[in-house]
PDB file of N, CA and C in Angstrom:
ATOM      1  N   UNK A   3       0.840  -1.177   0.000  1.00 64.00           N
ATOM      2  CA  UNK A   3       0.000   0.000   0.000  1.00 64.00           C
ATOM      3  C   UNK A   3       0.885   1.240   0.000  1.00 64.00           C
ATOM      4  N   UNK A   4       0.373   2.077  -0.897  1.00 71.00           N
ATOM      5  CA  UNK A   4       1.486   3.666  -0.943  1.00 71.00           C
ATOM      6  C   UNK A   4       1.150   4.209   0.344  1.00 71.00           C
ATOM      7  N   UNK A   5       2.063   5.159   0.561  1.00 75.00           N
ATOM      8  CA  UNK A   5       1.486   6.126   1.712  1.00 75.00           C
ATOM      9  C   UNK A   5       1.605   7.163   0.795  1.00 75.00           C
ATOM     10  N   UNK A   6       0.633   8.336   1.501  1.00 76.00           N
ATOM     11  CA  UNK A   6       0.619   9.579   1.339  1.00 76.00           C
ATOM     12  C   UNK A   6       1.304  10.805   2.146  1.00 76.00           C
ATOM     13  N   UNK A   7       2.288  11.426   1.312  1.00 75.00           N
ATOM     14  CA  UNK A   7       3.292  12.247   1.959  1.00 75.00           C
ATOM     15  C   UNK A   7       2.032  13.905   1.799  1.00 75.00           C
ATOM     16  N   UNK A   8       2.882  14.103   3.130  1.00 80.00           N
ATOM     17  CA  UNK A   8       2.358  15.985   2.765  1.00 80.00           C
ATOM     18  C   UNK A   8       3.189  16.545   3.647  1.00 80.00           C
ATOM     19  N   UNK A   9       2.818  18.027   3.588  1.00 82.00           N
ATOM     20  CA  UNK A   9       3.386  19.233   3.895  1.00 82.00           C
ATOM     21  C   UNK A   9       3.285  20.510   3.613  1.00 82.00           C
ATOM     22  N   UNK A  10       3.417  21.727   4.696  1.00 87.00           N
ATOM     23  CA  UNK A  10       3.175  23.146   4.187  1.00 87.00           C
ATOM     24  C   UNK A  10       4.432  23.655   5.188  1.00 87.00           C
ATOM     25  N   UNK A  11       4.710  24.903   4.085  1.00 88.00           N
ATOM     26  CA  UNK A  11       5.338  25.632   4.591  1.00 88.00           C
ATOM     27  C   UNK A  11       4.896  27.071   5.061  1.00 88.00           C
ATOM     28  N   UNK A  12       5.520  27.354   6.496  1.00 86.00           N
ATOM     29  CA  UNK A  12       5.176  28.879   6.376  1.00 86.00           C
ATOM     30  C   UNK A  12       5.964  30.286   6.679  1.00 86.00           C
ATOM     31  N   UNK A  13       5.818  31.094   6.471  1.00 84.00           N
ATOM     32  CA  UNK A  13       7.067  32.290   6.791  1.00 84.00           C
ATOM     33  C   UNK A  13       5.556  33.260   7.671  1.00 84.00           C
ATOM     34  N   UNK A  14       6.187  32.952   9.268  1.00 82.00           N
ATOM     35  CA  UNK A  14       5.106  33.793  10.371  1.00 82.00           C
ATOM     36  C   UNK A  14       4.239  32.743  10.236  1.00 82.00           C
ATOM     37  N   UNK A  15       3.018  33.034  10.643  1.00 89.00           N
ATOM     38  CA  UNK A  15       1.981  32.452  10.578  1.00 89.00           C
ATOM     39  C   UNK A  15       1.228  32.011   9.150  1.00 89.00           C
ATOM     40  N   UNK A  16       1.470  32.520   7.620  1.00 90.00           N
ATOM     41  CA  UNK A  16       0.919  32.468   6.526  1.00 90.00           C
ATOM     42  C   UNK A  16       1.438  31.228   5.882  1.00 90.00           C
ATOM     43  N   UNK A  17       0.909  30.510   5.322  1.00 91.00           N
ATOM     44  CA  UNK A  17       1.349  29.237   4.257  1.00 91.00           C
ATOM     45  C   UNK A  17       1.897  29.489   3.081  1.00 91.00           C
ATOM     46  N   UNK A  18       2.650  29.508   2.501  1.00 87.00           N
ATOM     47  CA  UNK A  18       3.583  30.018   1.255  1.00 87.00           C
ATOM     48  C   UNK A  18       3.319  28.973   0.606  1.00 87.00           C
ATOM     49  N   UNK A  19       2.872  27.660   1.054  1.00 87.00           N
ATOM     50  CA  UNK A  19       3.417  26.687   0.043  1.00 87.00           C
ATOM     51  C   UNK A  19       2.676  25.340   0.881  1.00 87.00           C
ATOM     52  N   UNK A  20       2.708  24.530   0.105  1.00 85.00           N
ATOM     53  CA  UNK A  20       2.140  22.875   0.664  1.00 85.00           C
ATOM     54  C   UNK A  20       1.966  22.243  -0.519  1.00 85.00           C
ATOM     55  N   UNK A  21       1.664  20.680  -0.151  1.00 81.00           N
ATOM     56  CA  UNK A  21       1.118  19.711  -1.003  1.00 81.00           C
ATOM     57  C   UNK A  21       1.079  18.554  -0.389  1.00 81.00           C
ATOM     58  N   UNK A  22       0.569  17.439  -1.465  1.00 82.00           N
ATOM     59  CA  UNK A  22      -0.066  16.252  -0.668  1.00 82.00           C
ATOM     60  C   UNK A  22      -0.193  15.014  -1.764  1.00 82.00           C
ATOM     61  N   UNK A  23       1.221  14.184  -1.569  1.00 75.00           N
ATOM     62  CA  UNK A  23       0.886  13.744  -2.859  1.00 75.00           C
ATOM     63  C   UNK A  23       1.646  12.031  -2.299  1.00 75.00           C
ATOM     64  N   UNK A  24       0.732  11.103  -3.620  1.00 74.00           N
ATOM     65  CA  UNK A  24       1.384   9.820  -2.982  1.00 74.00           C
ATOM     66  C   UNK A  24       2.329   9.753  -3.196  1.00 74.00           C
ATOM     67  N   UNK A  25       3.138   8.769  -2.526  1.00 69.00           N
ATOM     68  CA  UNK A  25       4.737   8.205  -2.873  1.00 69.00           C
ATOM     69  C   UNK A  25       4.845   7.446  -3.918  1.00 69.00           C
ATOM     70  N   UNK A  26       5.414   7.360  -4.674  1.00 71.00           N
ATOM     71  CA  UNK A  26       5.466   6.713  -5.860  1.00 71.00           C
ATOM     72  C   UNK A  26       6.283   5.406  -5.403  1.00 71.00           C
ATOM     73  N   UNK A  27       5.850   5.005  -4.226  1.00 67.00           N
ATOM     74  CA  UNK A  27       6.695   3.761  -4.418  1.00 67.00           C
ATOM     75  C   UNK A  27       6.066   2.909  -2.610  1.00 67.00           C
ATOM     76  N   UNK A  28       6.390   1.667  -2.809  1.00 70.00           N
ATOM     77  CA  UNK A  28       5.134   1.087  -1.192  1.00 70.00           C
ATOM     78  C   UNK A  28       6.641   1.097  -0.389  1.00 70.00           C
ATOM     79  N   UNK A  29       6.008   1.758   1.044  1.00 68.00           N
ATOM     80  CA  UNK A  29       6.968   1.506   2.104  1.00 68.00           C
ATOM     81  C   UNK A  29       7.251   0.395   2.785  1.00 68.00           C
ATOM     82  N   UNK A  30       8.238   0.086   3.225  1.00 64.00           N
ATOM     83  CA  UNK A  30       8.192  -1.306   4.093  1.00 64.00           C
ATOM     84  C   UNK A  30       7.935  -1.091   5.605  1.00 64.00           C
ATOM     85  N   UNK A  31       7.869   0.224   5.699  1.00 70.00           N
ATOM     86  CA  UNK A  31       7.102   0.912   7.505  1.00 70.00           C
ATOM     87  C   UNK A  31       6.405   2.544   7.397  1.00 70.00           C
ATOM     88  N   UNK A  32       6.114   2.629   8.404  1.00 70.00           N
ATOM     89  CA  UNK A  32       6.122   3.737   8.441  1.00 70.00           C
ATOM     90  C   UNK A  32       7.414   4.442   9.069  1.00 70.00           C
ATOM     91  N   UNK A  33       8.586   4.046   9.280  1.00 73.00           N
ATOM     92  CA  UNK A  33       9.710   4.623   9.151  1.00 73.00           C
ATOM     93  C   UNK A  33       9.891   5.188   7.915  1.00 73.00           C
ATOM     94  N   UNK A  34       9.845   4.262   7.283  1.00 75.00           N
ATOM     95  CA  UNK A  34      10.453   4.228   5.786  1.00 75.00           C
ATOM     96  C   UNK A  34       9.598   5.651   4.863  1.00 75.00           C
ATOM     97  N   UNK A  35       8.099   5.185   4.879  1.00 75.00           N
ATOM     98  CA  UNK A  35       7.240   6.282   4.757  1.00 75.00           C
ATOM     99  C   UNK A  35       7.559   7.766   5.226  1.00 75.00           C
ATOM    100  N   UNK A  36       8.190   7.849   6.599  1.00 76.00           N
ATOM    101  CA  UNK A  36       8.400   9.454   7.498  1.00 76.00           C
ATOM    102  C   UNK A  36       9.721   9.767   6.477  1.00 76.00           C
ATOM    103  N   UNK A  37      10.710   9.015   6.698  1.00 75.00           N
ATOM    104  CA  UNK A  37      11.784   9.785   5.651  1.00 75.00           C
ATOM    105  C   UNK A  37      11.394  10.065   4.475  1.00 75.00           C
ATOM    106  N   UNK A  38      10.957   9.483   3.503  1.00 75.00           N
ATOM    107  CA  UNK A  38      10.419   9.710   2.328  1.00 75.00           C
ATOM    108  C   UNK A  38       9.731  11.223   2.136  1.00 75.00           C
ATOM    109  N   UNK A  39       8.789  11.117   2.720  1.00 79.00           N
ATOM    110  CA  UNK A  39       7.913  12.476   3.139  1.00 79.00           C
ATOM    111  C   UNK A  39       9.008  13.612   3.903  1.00 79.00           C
ATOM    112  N   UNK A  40      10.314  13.363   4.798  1.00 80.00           N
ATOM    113  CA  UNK A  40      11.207  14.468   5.133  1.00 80.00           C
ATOM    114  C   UNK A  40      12.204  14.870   3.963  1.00 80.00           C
ATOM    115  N   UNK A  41      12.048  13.437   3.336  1.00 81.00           N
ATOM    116  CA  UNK A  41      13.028  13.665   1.844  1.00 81.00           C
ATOM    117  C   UNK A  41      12.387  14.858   0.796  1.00 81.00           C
ATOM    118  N   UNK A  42      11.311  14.474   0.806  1.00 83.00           N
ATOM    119  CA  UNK A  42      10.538  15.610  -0.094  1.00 83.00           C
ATOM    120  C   UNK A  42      10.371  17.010   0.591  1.00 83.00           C
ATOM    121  N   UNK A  43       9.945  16.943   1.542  1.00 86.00           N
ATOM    122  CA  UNK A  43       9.952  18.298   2.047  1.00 86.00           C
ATOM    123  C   UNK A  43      11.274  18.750   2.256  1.00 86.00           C
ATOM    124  N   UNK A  44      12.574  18.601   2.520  1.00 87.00           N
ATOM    125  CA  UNK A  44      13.750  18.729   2.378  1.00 87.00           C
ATOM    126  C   UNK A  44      13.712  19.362   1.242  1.00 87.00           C
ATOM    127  N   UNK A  45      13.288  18.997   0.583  1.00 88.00           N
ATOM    128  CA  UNK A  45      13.462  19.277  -1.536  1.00 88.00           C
ATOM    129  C   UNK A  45      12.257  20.547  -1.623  1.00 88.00           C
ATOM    130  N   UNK A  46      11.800  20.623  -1.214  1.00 89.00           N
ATOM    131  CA  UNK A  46      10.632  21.611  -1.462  1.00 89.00           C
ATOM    132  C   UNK A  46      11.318  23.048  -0.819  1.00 89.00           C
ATOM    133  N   UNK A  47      11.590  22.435   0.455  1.00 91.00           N
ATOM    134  CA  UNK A  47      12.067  23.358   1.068  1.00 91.00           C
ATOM    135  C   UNK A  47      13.562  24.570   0.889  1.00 91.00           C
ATOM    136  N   UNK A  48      14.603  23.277   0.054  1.00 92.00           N
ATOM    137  CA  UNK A  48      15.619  23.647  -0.783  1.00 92.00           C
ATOM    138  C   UNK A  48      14.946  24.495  -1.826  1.00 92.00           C
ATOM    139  N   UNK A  49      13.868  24.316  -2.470  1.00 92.00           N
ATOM    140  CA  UNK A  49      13.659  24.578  -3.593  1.00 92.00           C
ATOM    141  C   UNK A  49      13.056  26.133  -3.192  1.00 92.00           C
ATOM    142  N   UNK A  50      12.270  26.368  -2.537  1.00 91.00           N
ATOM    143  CA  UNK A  50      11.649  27.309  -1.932  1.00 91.00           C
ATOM    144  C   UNK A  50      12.417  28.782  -1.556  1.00 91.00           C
ATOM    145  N   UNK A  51      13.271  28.408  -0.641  1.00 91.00           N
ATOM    146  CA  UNK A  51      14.815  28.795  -0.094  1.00 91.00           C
ATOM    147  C   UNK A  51      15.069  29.570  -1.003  1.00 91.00           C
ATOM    148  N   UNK A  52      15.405  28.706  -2.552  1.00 92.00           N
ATOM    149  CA  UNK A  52      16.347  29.430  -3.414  1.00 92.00           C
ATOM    150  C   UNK A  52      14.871  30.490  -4.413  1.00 92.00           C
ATOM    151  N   UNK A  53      13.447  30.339  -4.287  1.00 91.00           N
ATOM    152  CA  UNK A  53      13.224  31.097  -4.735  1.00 91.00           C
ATOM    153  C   UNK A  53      12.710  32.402  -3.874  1.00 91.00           C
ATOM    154  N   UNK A  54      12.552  32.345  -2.862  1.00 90.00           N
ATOM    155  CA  UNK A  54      12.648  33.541  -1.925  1.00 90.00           C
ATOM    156  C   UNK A  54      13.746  34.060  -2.276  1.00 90.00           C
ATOM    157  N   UNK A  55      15.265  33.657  -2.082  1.00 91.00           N
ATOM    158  CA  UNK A  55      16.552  34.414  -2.351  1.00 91.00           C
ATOM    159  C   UNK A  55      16.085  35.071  -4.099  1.00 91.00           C
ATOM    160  N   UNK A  56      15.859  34.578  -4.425  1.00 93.00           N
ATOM    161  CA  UNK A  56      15.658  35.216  -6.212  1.00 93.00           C
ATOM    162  C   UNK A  56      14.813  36.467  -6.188  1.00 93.00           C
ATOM    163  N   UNK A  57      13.717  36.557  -4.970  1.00 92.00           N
ATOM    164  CA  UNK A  57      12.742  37.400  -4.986  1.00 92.00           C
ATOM    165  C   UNK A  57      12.829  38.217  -4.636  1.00 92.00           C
ATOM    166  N   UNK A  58      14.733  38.107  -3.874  1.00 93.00           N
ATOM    167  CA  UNK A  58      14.891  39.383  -2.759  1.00 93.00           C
ATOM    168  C   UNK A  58      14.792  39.046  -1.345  1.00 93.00           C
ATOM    169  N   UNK A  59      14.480  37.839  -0.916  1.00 88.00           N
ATOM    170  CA  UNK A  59      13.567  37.365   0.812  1.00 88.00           C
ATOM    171  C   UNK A  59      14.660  36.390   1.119  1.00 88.00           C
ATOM    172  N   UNK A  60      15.945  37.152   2.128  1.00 84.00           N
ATOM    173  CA  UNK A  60      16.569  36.356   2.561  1.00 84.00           C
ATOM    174  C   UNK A  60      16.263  35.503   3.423  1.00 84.00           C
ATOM    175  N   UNK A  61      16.004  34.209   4.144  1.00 79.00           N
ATOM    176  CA  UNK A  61      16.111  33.834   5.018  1.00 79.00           C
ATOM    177  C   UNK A  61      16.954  34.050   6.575  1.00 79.00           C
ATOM    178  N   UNK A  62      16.539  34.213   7.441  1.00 83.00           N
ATOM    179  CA  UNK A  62      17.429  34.756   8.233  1.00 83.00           C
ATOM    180  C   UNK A  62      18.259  33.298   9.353  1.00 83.00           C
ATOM    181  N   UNK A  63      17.751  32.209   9.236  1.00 86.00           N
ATOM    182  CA  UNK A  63      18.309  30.983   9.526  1.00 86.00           C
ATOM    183  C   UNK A  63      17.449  29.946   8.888  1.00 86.00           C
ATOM    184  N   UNK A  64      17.868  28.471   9.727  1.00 89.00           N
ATOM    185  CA  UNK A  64      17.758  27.256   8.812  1.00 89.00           C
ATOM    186  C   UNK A  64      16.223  27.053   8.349  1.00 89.00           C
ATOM    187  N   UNK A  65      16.031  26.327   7.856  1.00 87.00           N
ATOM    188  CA  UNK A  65      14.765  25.893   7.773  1.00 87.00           C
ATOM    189  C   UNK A  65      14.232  24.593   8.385  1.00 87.00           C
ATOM    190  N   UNK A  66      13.475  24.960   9.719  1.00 84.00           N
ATOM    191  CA  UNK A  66      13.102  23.557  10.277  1.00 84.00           C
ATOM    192  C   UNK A  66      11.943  22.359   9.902  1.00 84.00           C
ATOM    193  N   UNK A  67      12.223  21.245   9.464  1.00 82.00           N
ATOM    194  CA  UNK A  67      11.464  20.404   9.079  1.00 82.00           C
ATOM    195  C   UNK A  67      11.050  19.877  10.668  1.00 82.00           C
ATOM    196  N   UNK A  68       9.956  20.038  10.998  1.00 80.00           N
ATOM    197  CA  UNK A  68       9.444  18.935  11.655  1.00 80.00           C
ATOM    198  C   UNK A  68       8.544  17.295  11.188  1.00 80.00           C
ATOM    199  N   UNK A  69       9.328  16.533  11.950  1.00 75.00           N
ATOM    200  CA  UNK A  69       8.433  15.291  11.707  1.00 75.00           C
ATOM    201  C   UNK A  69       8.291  14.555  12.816  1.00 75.00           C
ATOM    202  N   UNK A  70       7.068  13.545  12.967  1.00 74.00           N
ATOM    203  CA  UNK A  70       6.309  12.973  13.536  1.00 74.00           C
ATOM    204  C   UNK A  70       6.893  11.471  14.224  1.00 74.00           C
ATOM    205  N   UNK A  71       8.070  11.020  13.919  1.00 71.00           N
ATOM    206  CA  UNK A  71       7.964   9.851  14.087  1.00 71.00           C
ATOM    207  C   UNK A  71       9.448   9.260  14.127  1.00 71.00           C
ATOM    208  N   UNK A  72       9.378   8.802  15.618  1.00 75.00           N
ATOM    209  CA  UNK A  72      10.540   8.893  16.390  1.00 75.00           C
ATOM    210  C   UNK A  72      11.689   7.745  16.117  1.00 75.00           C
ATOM    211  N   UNK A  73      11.495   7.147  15.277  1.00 72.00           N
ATOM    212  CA  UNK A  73      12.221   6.380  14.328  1.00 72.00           C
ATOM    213  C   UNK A  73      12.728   7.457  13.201  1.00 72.00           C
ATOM    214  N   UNK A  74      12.375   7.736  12.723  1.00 70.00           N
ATOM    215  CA  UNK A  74      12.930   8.887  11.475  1.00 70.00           C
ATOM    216  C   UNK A  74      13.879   9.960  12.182  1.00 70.00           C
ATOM    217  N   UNK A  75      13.207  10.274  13.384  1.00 72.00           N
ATOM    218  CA  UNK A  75      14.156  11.404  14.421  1.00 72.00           C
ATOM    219  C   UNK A  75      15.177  10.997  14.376  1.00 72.00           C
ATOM    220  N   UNK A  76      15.062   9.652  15.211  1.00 74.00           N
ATOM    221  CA  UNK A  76      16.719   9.197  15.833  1.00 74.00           C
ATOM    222  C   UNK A  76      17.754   9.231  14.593  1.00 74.00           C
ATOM    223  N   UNK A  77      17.305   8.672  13.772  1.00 73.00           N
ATOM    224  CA  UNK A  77      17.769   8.591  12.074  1.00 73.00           C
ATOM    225  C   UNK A  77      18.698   9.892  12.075  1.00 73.00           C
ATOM    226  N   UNK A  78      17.757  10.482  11.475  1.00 70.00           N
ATOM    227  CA  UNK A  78      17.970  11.998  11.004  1.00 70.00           C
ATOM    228  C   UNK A  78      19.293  12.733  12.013  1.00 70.00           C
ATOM    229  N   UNK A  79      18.774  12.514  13.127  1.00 75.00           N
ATOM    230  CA  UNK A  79      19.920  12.928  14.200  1.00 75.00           C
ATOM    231  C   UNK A  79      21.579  12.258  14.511  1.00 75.00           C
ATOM    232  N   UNK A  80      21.096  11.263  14.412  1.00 72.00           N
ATOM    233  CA  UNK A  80      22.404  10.248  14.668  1.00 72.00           C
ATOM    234  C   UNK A  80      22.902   9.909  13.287  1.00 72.00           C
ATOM    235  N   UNK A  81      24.080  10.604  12.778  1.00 66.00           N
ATOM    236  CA  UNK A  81      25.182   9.759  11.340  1.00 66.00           C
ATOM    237  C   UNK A  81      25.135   8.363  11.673  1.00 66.00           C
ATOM    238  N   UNK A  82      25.098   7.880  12.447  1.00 69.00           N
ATOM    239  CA  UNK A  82      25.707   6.659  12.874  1.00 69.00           C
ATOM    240  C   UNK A  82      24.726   5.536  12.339  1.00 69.00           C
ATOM    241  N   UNK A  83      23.623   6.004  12.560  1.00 63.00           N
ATOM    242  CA  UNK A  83      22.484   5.139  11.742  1.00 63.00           C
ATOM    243  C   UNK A  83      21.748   5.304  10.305  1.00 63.00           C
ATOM    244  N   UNK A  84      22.888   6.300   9.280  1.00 61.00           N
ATOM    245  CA  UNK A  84      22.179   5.757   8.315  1.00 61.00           C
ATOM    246  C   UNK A  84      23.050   4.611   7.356  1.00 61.00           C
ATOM    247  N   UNK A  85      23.628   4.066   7.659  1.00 63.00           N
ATOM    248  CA  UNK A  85      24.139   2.741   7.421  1.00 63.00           C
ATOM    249  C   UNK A  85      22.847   2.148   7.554  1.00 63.00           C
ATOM    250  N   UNK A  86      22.502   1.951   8.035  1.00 61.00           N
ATOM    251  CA  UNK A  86      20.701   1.250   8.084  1.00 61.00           C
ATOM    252  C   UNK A  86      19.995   1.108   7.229  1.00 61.00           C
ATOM    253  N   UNK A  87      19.952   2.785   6.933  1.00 65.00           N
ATOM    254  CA  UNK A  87      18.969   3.001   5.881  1.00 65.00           C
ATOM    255  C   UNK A  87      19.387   3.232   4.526  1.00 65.00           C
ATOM    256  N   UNK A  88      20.361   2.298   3.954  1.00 60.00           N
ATOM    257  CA  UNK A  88      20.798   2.958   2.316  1.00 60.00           C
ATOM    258  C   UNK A  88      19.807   1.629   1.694  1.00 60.00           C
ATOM    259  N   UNK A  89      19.253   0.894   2.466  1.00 57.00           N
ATOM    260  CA  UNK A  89      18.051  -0.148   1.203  1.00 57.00           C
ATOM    261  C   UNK A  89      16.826   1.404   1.000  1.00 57.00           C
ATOM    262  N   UNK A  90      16.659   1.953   1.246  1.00 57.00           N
ATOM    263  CA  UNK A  90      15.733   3.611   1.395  1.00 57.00           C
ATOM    264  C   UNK A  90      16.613   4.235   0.098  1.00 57.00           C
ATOM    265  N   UNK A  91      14.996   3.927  -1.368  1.00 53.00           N
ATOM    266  CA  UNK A  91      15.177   5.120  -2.101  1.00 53.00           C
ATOM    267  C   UNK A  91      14.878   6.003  -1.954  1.00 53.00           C
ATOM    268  N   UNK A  92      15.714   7.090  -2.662  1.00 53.00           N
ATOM    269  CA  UNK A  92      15.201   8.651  -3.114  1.00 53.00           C
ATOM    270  C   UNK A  92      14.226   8.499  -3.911  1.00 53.00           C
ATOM    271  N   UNK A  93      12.903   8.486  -3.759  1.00 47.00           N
ATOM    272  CA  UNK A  93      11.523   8.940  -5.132  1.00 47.00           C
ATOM    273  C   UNK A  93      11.994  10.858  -4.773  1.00 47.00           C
ATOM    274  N   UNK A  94      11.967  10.834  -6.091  1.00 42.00           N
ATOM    275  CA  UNK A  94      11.551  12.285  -6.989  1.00 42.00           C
ATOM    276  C   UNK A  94      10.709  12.494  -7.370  1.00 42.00           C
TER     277      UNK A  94
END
């Protein structure tokens, strides 16, 4: 079964941006599913970034992704564990 990734972004309180779209590919958890969905928003968010800078709208620090699911956290946080996860494609 696919999962369905989403996400919005916002600068203050206003939404600049979102979407909601399936994964093009079946997870083997919902681990697997949370990165996927941080992978994309990662990418949106890169992508976003560079068109604010084009518009003139610097960012003034990082851009925080939050996610849900404390398997993907530890991941994300610790180098040490993504040796784990290189069977985890990149969908584009």
């Amino acid at each position: 079964r696919q999962s369905t990734s989403g996400c919005a972004f916002k600068i203050g309180t206003a939404i600049i941006s979102y979407f909601s779209k399936k994964q093009g590919h079946t997870s083997l958890s919902t681990f697997e599913a949370e990165i996927s969905a941080g992978t994309l928003a990662a990418c949106e968010a890169v992508h976003l970034r560079s068109l604010l800078a084009s518009l003139g709208y610097k960012p003034k620090g990082p851009t925080i992704i939050k996610i849900d699911n404390t398997a993907a956290l530890r991941v994300a946080e610790d180098p040490v564990m993504h040796d784990k996860t290189k069977h985890i494609l990149r969908n584009s």
